PDB file of C-alpha atoms and ligand atoms in Angstrom:
ATOM      1  CA  UNK A   1       0.000   0.000   0.000  1.00  0.00           C
ATOM      2  CA  UNK A   2       1.475   3.383  -0.953  1.00  0.00           C
ATOM      3  CA  UNK A   3       1.667   6.207   1.590  1.00  0.00           C
ATOM      4  CA  UNK A   4      -1.182   8.661   2.093  1.00  0.00           C
ATOM      5  CA  UNK A   5      -0.938  12.044   3.770  1.00  0.00           C
ATOM      6  CA  UNK A   6      -2.552  14.202   6.426  1.00  0.00           C
ATOM      7  CA  UNK A   7      -1.365  17.726   7.081  1.00  0.00           C
ATOM      8  CA  UNK A   8      -1.962  18.955  10.612  1.00  0.00           C
ATOM      9  CA  UNK A   9      -2.495  22.716  10.553  1.00  0.00           C
ATOM     10  CA  UNK A  10      -5.040  25.400   9.836  1.00  0.00           C
ATOM     11  CA  UNK A  11      -4.888  26.976   6.358  1.00  0.00           C
ATOM     12  CA  UNK A  12      -4.399  30.216   8.323  1.00  0.00           C
ATOM     13  CA  UNK A  13      -0.888  29.038   9.242  1.00  0.00           C
ATOM     14  CA  UNK A  14       1.641  30.384   6.763  1.00  0.00           C
ATOM     15  CA  UNK A  15       4.123  27.516   7.245  1.00  0.00           C
ATOM     16  CA  UNK A  16       1.266  25.065   6.708  1.00  0.00           C
ATOM     17  CA  UNK A  17       0.327  26.853   3.504  1.00  0.00           C
ATOM     18  CA  UNK A  18       3.906  26.629   2.194  1.00  0.00           C
ATOM     19  CA  UNK A  19       3.583  22.867   2.460  1.00  0.00           C
ATOM     20  CA  UNK A  20       0.070  22.621   1.017  1.00  0.00           C
ATOM     21  CA  UNK A  21       1.266  24.798  -1.887  1.00  0.00           C
ATOM     22  CA  UNK A  22       3.975  22.193  -2.568  1.00  0.00           C
ATOM     23  CA  UNK A  23       1.547  19.267  -2.238  1.00  0.00           C
ATOM     24  CA  UNK A  24      -0.944  20.934  -4.560  1.00  0.00           C
ATOM     25  CA  UNK A  25       1.699  21.879  -7.097  1.00  0.00           C
ATOM     26  CA  UNK A  26       3.010  18.327  -7.212  1.00  0.00           C
ATOM     27  CA  UNK A  27      -0.485  16.814  -7.369  1.00  0.00           C
ATOM     28  CA  UNK A  28      -0.158  14.905  -4.080  1.00  0.00           C
ATOM     29  CA  UNK A  29      -3.525  14.187  -2.429  1.00  0.00           C
ATOM     30  CA  UNK A  30      -3.798  15.001   1.281  1.00  0.00           C
ATOM     31  CA  UNK A  31      -6.289  15.526   4.072  1.00  0.00           C
ATOM     32  CA  UNK A  32      -6.024  18.650   6.208  1.00  0.00           C
ATOM     33  CA  UNK A  33      -6.808  18.795   9.919  1.00  0.00           C
ATOM     34  CA  UNK A  34      -7.584  22.455  10.606  1.00  0.00           C
ATOM     35  CA  UNK A  35      -6.195  23.136  14.051  1.00  0.00           C
ATOM     36  CA  UNK A  36      -4.432  26.094  15.629  1.00  0.00           C
ATOM     37  CA  UNK A  37      -0.927  25.980  17.168  1.00  0.00           C
ATOM     38  CA  UNK A  38      -0.805  24.693  20.756  1.00  0.00           C
ATOM     39  CA  UNK A  39      -4.194  22.981  20.457  1.00  0.00           C
ATOM     40  CA  UNK A  40      -4.471  19.431  21.829  1.00  0.00           C
ATOM     41  CA  UNK A  41      -4.249  18.040  18.293  1.00  0.00           C
ATOM     42  CA  UNK A  42      -1.187  20.176  17.531  1.00  0.00           C
ATOM     43  CA  UNK A  43       0.554  18.754  20.627  1.00  0.00           C
ATOM     44  CA  UNK A  44      -0.528  15.195  19.793  1.00  0.00           C
ATOM     45  CA  UNK A  45       1.372  15.550  16.528  1.00  0.00           C
ATOM     46  CA  UNK A  46       4.244  17.909  17.354  1.00  0.00           C
ATOM     47  CA  UNK A  47       6.362  17.925  20.500  1.00  0.00           C
ATOM     48  CA  UNK A  48       6.144  21.725  20.768  1.00  0.00           C
ATOM     49  CA  UNK A  49       2.582  22.157  19.508  1.00  0.00           C
ATOM     50  CA  UNK A  50       3.668  23.982  16.322  1.00  0.00           C
ATOM     51  CA  UNK A  51       2.273  23.679  12.798  1.00  0.00           C
ATOM     52  CA  UNK A  52       2.582  21.970  10.424  1.00  0.00           C
ATOM     53  CA  UNK A  53       3.071  18.255  10.877  1.00  0.00           C
ATOM     54  CA  UNK A  54       2.880  15.975   7.859  1.00  0.00           C
ATOM     55  CA  UNK A  55       1.552  12.573   8.885  1.00  0.00           C
ATOM     56  CA  UNK A  56       2.806   9.998   6.398  1.00  0.00           C
ATOM     57  CA  UNK A  57       0.483   7.009   6.639  1.00  0.00           C
ATOM     58  CA  UNK A  58       1.805   3.553   5.682  1.00  0.00           C
ATOM     59  CA  UNK A  59       5.262   4.959   5.105  1.00  0.00           C
ATOM     60  CA  UNK A  60       6.737   1.453   4.933  1.00  0.00           C
ATOM     61  CA  UNK A  61       3.471  -0.341   4.185  1.00  0.00           C
ATOM     62  CA  UNK A  62       2.705  -0.612   7.919  1.00  0.00           C
ATOM     63  CA  UNK A  63       3.452   2.335  10.150  1.00  0.00           C
ATOM     64  CA  UNK A  64       2.883   6.102  10.190  1.00  0.00           C
ATOM     65  CA  UNK A  65       5.555   8.768  10.557  1.00  0.00           C
ATOM     66  CA  UNK A  66       4.902  12.262  11.860  1.00  0.00           C
ATOM     67  CA  UNK A  67       7.268  14.635  10.098  1.00  0.00           C
ATOM     68  CA  UNK A  68       7.710  18.142  11.522  1.00  0.00           C
ATOM     69  CA  UNK A  69       9.639  21.236  10.435  1.00  0.00           C
ATOM     70  CA  UNK A  70       8.534  22.595   7.089  1.00  0.00           C
ATOM     71  CA  UNK A  71      11.951  22.326   5.436  1.00  0.00           C
ATOM     72  CA  UNK A  72      12.225  18.651   6.404  1.00  0.00           C
ATOM     73  CA  UNK A  73       8.729  18.136   5.000  1.00  0.00           C
ATOM     74  CA  UNK A  74       9.693  19.903   1.760  1.00  0.00           C
ATOM     75  CA  UNK A  75      12.697  17.593   1.411  1.00  0.00           C
ATOM     76  CA  UNK A  76      10.470  14.554   1.873  1.00  0.00           C
ATOM     77  CA  UNK A  77       7.970  15.833  -0.720  1.00  0.00           C
ATOM     78  CA  UNK A  78      10.811  16.422  -3.189  1.00  0.00           C
ATOM     79  CA  UNK A  79      12.104  12.896  -2.704  1.00  0.00           C
ATOM     80  CA  UNK A  80       8.756  11.154  -3.219  1.00  0.00           C
ATOM     81  CA  UNK A  81       7.637  13.550  -5.992  1.00  0.00           C
ATOM     82  CA  UNK A  82      10.694  15.085  -7.665  1.00  0.00           C
ATOM     83  CA  UNK A  83       8.621  16.398 -10.589  1.00  0.00           C
ATOM     84  CA  UNK A  84       7.470  19.012 -11.227  1.00  0.00           C
ATOM     85  CA  UNK A  85      10.618  20.330  -9.633  1.00  0.00           C
ATOM     86  CA  UNK A  86      10.616  23.147  -7.108  1.00  0.00           C
ATOM     87  CA  UNK A  87      14.402  23.451  -7.222  1.00  0.00           C
ATOM     88  CA  UNK A  88      16.593  25.914  -9.053  1.00  0.00           C
ATOM     89  CA  UNK A  89      19.697  25.452 -11.173  1.00  0.00           C
ATOM     90  CA  UNK A  90      22.731  27.715 -11.315  1.00  0.00           C
ATOM     91  CA  UNK A  91      21.829  30.719 -13.446  1.00  0.00           C
ATOM     92  CA  UNK A  92      18.130  30.805 -12.482  1.00  0.00           C
ATOM     93  CA  UNK A  93      17.382  34.353 -11.414  1.00  0.00           C
ATOM     94  CA  UNK A  94      21.075  35.086 -11.055  1.00  0.00           C
ATOM     95  CA  UNK A  95      21.700  32.283  -8.523  1.00  0.00           C
ATOM     96  CA  UNK A  96      25.198  30.825  -8.585  1.00  0.00           C
ATOM     97  CA  UNK A  97      24.518  27.619  -6.652  1.00  0.00           C
ATOM     98  CA  UNK A  98      21.314  25.627  -5.984  1.00  0.00           C
ATOM     99  CA  UNK A  99      21.540  25.985  -2.228  1.00  0.00           C
ATOM    100  CA  UNK A 100      20.817  29.704  -2.447  1.00  0.00           C
ATOM    101  CA  UNK A 101      17.167  28.725  -2.841  1.00  0.00           C
ATOM    102  CA  UNK A 102      17.250  27.078   0.618  1.00  0.00           C
ATOM    103  CA  UNK A 103      18.958  30.167   2.021  1.00  0.00           C
ATOM    104  CA  UNK A 104      16.008  32.226   0.772  1.00  0.00           C
ATOM    105  CA  UNK A 105      13.539  29.712   2.253  1.00  0.00           C
ATOM    106  CA  UNK A 106      15.281  29.948   5.597  1.00  0.00           C
ATOM    107  CA  UNK A 107      15.298  33.759   5.471  1.00  0.00           C
ATOM    108  CA  UNK A 108      11.536  33.679   4.882  1.00  0.00           C
ATOM    109  CA  UNK A 109      10.915  31.356   7.822  1.00  0.00           C
ATOM    110  CA  UNK A 110      13.435  32.651  10.328  1.00  0.00           C
ATOM    111  CA  UNK A 111      13.209  36.373   9.575  1.00  0.00           C
ATOM    112  CA  UNK A 112      10.012  36.769   7.558  1.00  0.00           C
ATOM    113  CA  UNK A 113       7.634  35.115   9.988  1.00  0.00           C
ATOM    114  CA  UNK A 114       8.638  37.390  12.908  1.00  0.00           C
ATOM    115  CA  UNK A 115       8.863  40.502  10.723  1.00  0.00           C
ATOM    116  CA  UNK A 116       5.603  40.017   8.839  1.00  0.00           C
ATOM    117  CA  UNK A 117       3.318  38.019  11.101  1.00  0.00           C
ATOM    118  CA  UNK A 118       4.459  38.688  14.655  1.00  0.00           C
ATOM    119  CA  UNK A 119       5.508  42.312  14.216  1.00  0.00           C
ATOM    120  CA  UNK A 120       2.744  43.596  11.952  1.00  0.00           C
ATOM    121  CA  UNK A 121       0.010  41.271  10.662  1.00  0.00           C
ATOM    122  CA  UNK A 122      -1.064  39.724  13.980  1.00  0.00           C
ATOM    123  CA  UNK A 123      -1.110  42.985  15.995  1.00  0.00           C
ATOM    124  CA  UNK A 124      -2.878  44.800  13.138  1.00  0.00           C
ATOM    125  CA  UNK A 125      -5.563  42.092  12.839  1.00  0.00           C
ATOM    126  CA  UNK A 126      -5.982  41.881  16.624  1.00  0.00           C
ATOM    127  CA  UNK A 127      -6.294  45.687  16.804  1.00  0.00           C
ATOM    128  CA  UNK A 128      -8.829  45.843  13.986  1.00  0.00           C
ATOM    129  CA  UNK A 129     -10.872  42.931  15.334  1.00  0.00           C
ATOM    130  CA  UNK A 130     -10.987  44.351  18.875  1.00  0.00           C
ATOM    131  CA  UNK A 131     -12.345  47.604  17.418  1.00  0.00           C
ATOM    132  CA  UNK A 132     -11.070  49.733  20.318  1.00  0.00           C
ATOM    133  CA  UNK A 133      -8.195  51.573  18.656  1.00  0.00           C
ATOM    134  CA  UNK A 134      -8.302  53.926  15.693  1.00  0.00           C
ATOM    135  CA  UNK A 135      -6.242  53.217  12.600  1.00  0.00           C
ATOM    136  CA  UNK A 136      -3.804  55.960  13.687  1.00  0.00           C
ATOM    137  CA  UNK A 137      -3.392  54.364  17.140  1.00  0.00           C
ATOM    138  CA  UNK A 138      -2.736  50.944  15.657  1.00  0.00           C
ATOM    139  CA  UNK A 139      -0.196  52.469  13.271  1.00  0.00           C
ATOM    140  CA  UNK A 140       1.578  54.074  16.224  1.00  0.00           C
ATOM    141  CA  UNK A 141       1.579  50.789  18.159  1.00  0.00           C
ATOM    142  CA  UNK A 142       3.084  48.747  15.337  1.00  0.00           C
ATOM    143  CA  UNK A 143       5.567  51.408  14.196  1.00  0.00           C
ATOM    144  CA  UNK A 144       8.688  49.514  15.391  1.00  0.00           C
ATOM    145  CA  UNK A 145       7.388  46.366  13.717  1.00  0.00           C
ATOM    146  CA  UNK A 146       6.745  48.254  10.493  1.00  0.00           C
ATOM    147  CA  UNK A 147      10.348  49.502  10.452  1.00  0.00           C
ATOM    148  CA  UNK A 148      11.660  45.926  10.778  1.00  0.00           C
ATOM    149  CA  UNK A 149       9.218  44.799   8.126  1.00  0.00           C
ATOM    150  CA  UNK A 150      10.463  47.432   5.670  1.00  0.00           C
ATOM    151  CA  UNK A 151      14.012  46.200   6.146  1.00  0.00           C
ATOM    152  CA  UNK A 152      12.932  42.593   5.644  1.00  0.00           C
ATOM    153  CA  UNK A 153      11.054  43.401   2.440  1.00  0.00           C
ATOM    154  CA  UNK A 154      13.967  45.413   1.038  1.00  0.00           C
ATOM    155  CA  UNK A 155      16.497  42.670   1.802  1.00  0.00           C
ATOM    156  CA  UNK A 156      14.348  39.939   0.265  1.00  0.00           C
ATOM    157  CA  UNK A 157      13.645  41.964  -2.832  1.00  0.00           C
ATOM    158  CA  UNK A 158      17.368  42.630  -3.205  1.00  0.00           C
ATOM    159  CA  UNK A 159      18.079  38.914  -3.614  1.00  0.00           C
ATOM    160  CA  UNK A 160      15.143  38.270  -5.928  1.00  0.00           C
ATOM    161  CA  UNK A 161      15.484  38.269  -9.690  1.00  0.00           C
ATOM    162  CA  UNK A 162      14.395  41.594 -11.219  1.00  0.00           C
ATOM    163  CA  UNK A 163      11.224  39.987 -12.588  1.00  0.00           C
ATOM    164  CA  UNK A 164       9.298  36.718 -12.693  1.00  0.00           C
ATOM    165  CA  UNK A 165       9.444  34.388  -9.710  1.00  0.00           C
ATOM    166  CA  UNK A 166      11.986  34.740  -6.914  1.00  0.00           C
ATOM    167  CA  UNK A 167      14.456  32.984  -9.212  1.00  0.00           C
ATOM    168  CA  UNK A 168      13.161  34.428 -12.474  1.00  0.00           C
ATOM    169  CA  UNK A 169      11.550  31.889 -14.790  1.00  0.00           C
ATOM    170  CA  UNK A 170      11.879  29.008 -12.307  1.00  0.00           C
ATOM    171  CA  UNK A 171       9.177  28.542  -9.687  1.00  0.00           C
ATOM    172  CA  UNK A 172      10.689  27.120  -6.502  1.00  0.00           C
ATOM    173  CA  UNK A 173      10.162  26.516  -2.802  1.00  0.00           C
ATOM    174  CA  UNK A 174      11.468  30.071  -2.312  1.00  0.00           C
ATOM    175  CA  UNK A 175       8.217  31.367  -3.826  1.00  0.00           C
ATOM    176  CA  UNK A 176       6.108  28.978  -1.777  1.00  0.00           C
ATOM    177  CA  UNK A 177       7.729  30.003   1.507  1.00  0.00           C
ATOM    178  CA  UNK A 178       7.514  33.751   0.950  1.00  0.00           C
ATOM    179  CA  UNK A 179       4.093  33.921  -0.663  1.00  0.00           C
ATOM    180  CA  UNK A 180       1.838  33.032   2.323  1.00  0.00           C
ATOM    181  CA  UNK A 181       3.458  35.769   4.417  1.00  0.00           C
ATOM    182  CA  UNK A 182       3.080  38.482   1.808  1.00  0.00           C
ATOM    183  CA  UNK A 183      -0.445  37.368   0.888  1.00  0.00           C
ATOM    184  CA  UNK A 184      -1.399  38.068   4.506  1.00  0.00           C
ATOM    185  CA  UNK A 185       0.430  41.381   4.448  1.00  0.00           C
ATOM    186  CA  UNK A 186      -1.366  42.460   1.297  1.00  0.00           C
ATOM    187  CA  UNK A 187      -4.713  41.935   3.069  1.00  0.00           C
ATOM    188  CA  UNK A 188      -4.038  44.605   5.714  1.00  0.00           C
ATOM    189  CA  UNK A 189      -3.398  48.354   5.361  1.00  0.00           C
ATOM    190  CA  UNK A 190       0.371  47.804   5.732  1.00  0.00           C
ATOM    191  CA  UNK A 191       0.190  46.009   2.380  1.00  0.00           C
ATOM    192  CA  UNK A 192       0.900  49.517   1.092  1.00  0.00           C
ATOM    193  CA  UNK A 193       4.565  48.773   1.904  1.00  0.00           C
ATOM    194  CA  UNK A 194       4.773  46.213  -0.894  1.00  0.00           C
ATOM    195  CA  UNK A 195       6.821  47.482  -3.830  1.00  0.00           C
ATOM    196  CA  UNK A 196       5.697  47.178  -7.431  1.00  0.00           C
ATOM    197  CA  UNK A 197       8.182  44.285  -7.875  1.00  0.00           C
ATOM    198  CA  UNK A 198       6.631  42.386  -4.980  1.00  0.00           C
ATOM    199  CA  UNK A 199       3.089  43.183  -6.125  1.00  0.00           C
ATOM    200  CA  UNK A 200       3.901  42.010  -9.634  1.00  0.00           C
ATOM    201  CA  UNK A 201       5.361  38.795  -8.237  1.00  0.00           C
ATOM    202  CA  UNK A 202       2.265  38.244  -6.107  1.00  0.00           C
ATOM    203  CA  UNK A 203       0.000  38.750  -9.113  1.00  0.00           C
ATOM    204  CA  UNK A 204       2.025  36.156 -11.023  1.00  0.00           C
ATOM    205  CA  UNK A 205       1.809  33.763  -8.072  1.00  0.00           C
ATOM    206  CA  UNK A 206      -1.934  34.370  -7.868  1.00  0.00           C
ATOM    207  CA  UNK A 207      -2.351  32.791 -11.299  1.00  0.00           C
ATOM    208  CA  UNK A 208      -1.043  29.415 -10.068  1.00  0.00           C
ATOM    209  CA  UNK A 209      -3.660  26.731  -9.435  1.00  0.00           C
ATOM    210  CA  UNK A 210      -1.817  25.770  -6.238  1.00  0.00           C
ATOM    211  CA  UNK A 211      -2.235  29.318  -4.910  1.00  0.00           C
ATOM    212  CA  UNK A 212      -5.935  29.377  -5.773  1.00  0.00           C
ATOM    213  CA  UNK A 213      -6.462  25.958  -4.181  1.00  0.00           C
ATOM    214  CA  UNK A 214      -4.845  27.014  -0.894  1.00  0.00           C
ATOM    215  CA  UNK A 215      -6.313  30.478  -0.410  1.00  0.00           C
ATOM    216  CA  UNK A 216      -9.539  29.431   1.311  1.00  0.00           C
ATOM    217  CA  UNK A 217      -9.239  29.813   5.081  1.00  0.00           C
ATOM    218  CA  UNK A 218      -6.331  32.267   4.924  1.00  0.00           C
ATOM    219  CA  UNK A 219      -6.155  35.846   6.092  1.00  0.00           C
ATOM    220  CA  UNK A 220      -5.561  36.842   2.486  1.00  0.00           C
ATOM    221  CA  UNK A 221      -9.261  36.161   1.802  1.00  0.00           C
ATOM    222  CA  UNK A 222     -10.404  37.626   5.114  1.00  0.00           C
ATOM    223  CA  UNK A 223     -10.680  34.354   7.073  1.00  0.00           C
ATOM    224  CA  UNK A 224      -9.869  33.799  10.743  1.00  0.00           C
ATOM    225  CA  UNK A 225      -8.462  30.602  12.338  1.00  0.00           C
ATOM    226  CA  UNK A 226      -8.941  27.711  12.166  1.00  0.00           C
TER     227      UNK A 226
HETATM  228  N1  GSH B   1      10.398  25.984  12.184  1.00  0.00           N
HETATM  229  C1  GSH B   1       9.008  25.647  12.056  1.00  0.00           C
HETATM  230  C2  GSH B   1       8.167  26.886  12.362  1.00  0.00           C
HETATM  231  C3  GSH B   1       6.687  26.592  12.302  1.00  0.00           C
HETATM  232  C4  GSH B   1       5.875  27.726  12.926  1.00  0.00           C
HETATM  233  O1  GSH B   1       6.404  28.683  13.521  1.00  0.00           O
HETATM  234  N2  GSH B   1       4.564  27.584  12.797  1.00  0.00           N
HETATM  235  C5  GSH B   1       3.662  28.536  13.418  1.00  0.00           C
HETATM  236  C6  GSH B   1       2.325  28.570  12.700  1.00  0.00           C
HETATM  237  S1  GSH B   1       2.463  29.297  11.094  1.00  0.00           S
HETATM  238  C7  GSH B   1       3.416  28.079  14.834  1.00  0.00           C
HETATM  239  O2  GSH B   1       3.050  26.944  15.035  1.00  0.00           O
HETATM  240  N3  GSH B   1       3.622  28.964  15.807  1.00  0.00           N
HETATM  241  C8  GSH B   1       3.382  28.695  17.189  1.00  0.00           C
HETATM  242  C9  GSH B   1       4.130  29.633  18.098  1.00  0.00           C
HETATM  243  O3  GSH B   1       4.832  30.537  17.596  1.00  0.00           O
HETATM  244  O4  GSH B   1       4.026  29.457  19.313  1.00  0.00           O
HETATM  245  C10 GSH B   1       8.738  25.073  10.665  1.00  0.00           C
HETATM  246  O5  GSH B   1       9.450  25.438   9.740  1.00  0.00           O
HETATM  247  O6  GSH B   1       7.847  24.226  10.520  1.00  0.00           O
END
């Protein structure tokens, strides 16, 4: 019996969406259990209650494996479904070596998640939803976060190809790790910080079937967890 897959994580989770983007793009069927971080189900599947976990059922014809950490999951997906490839080759978008794509992925996770989600998107959404502060007050509150976000966006754009995907003509995991963060950002007033290059890239991404198939339940379409 070949493996089947369950992804543990709400579509609202940006790391979860990076993985479902990859699964969709590669045509791998999966079930999704829509839970928030630190819920009972999150802890049952992840030692620290984070999202996502990919449950690989019947991995060896008998047992299940719970795979955590989105980059480990991406590596697994690439091994079982190498095509269509989400890797780059030297020369794509000005890259010199393939591993630069993983550097970009790690920048998005390690620096993008705090800069975009923690510093700006979450406090902005919480402020708007609570309805107690004016737009000007929220802007004042998130000012330090906005400054960090501007730096993050500028640095990421600086390593992107001048047009096309992150690595020019070649779609890669780099696009799938950055996109969920910036799709959320675009849905709030601070989306005004996105440059024309980043907006153009997002429009191009928005044409992908994988992006359309994973937008439901995300902040980018106005949803709330789970
Ligand atoms: N290094 C992890 C990070 C995953 C992560 O931070 N996920 C978020 C949801 S998008 C989470 O579970 N956060 C819980 C928390 O920050 O306490 C990965 O790449 O999978």
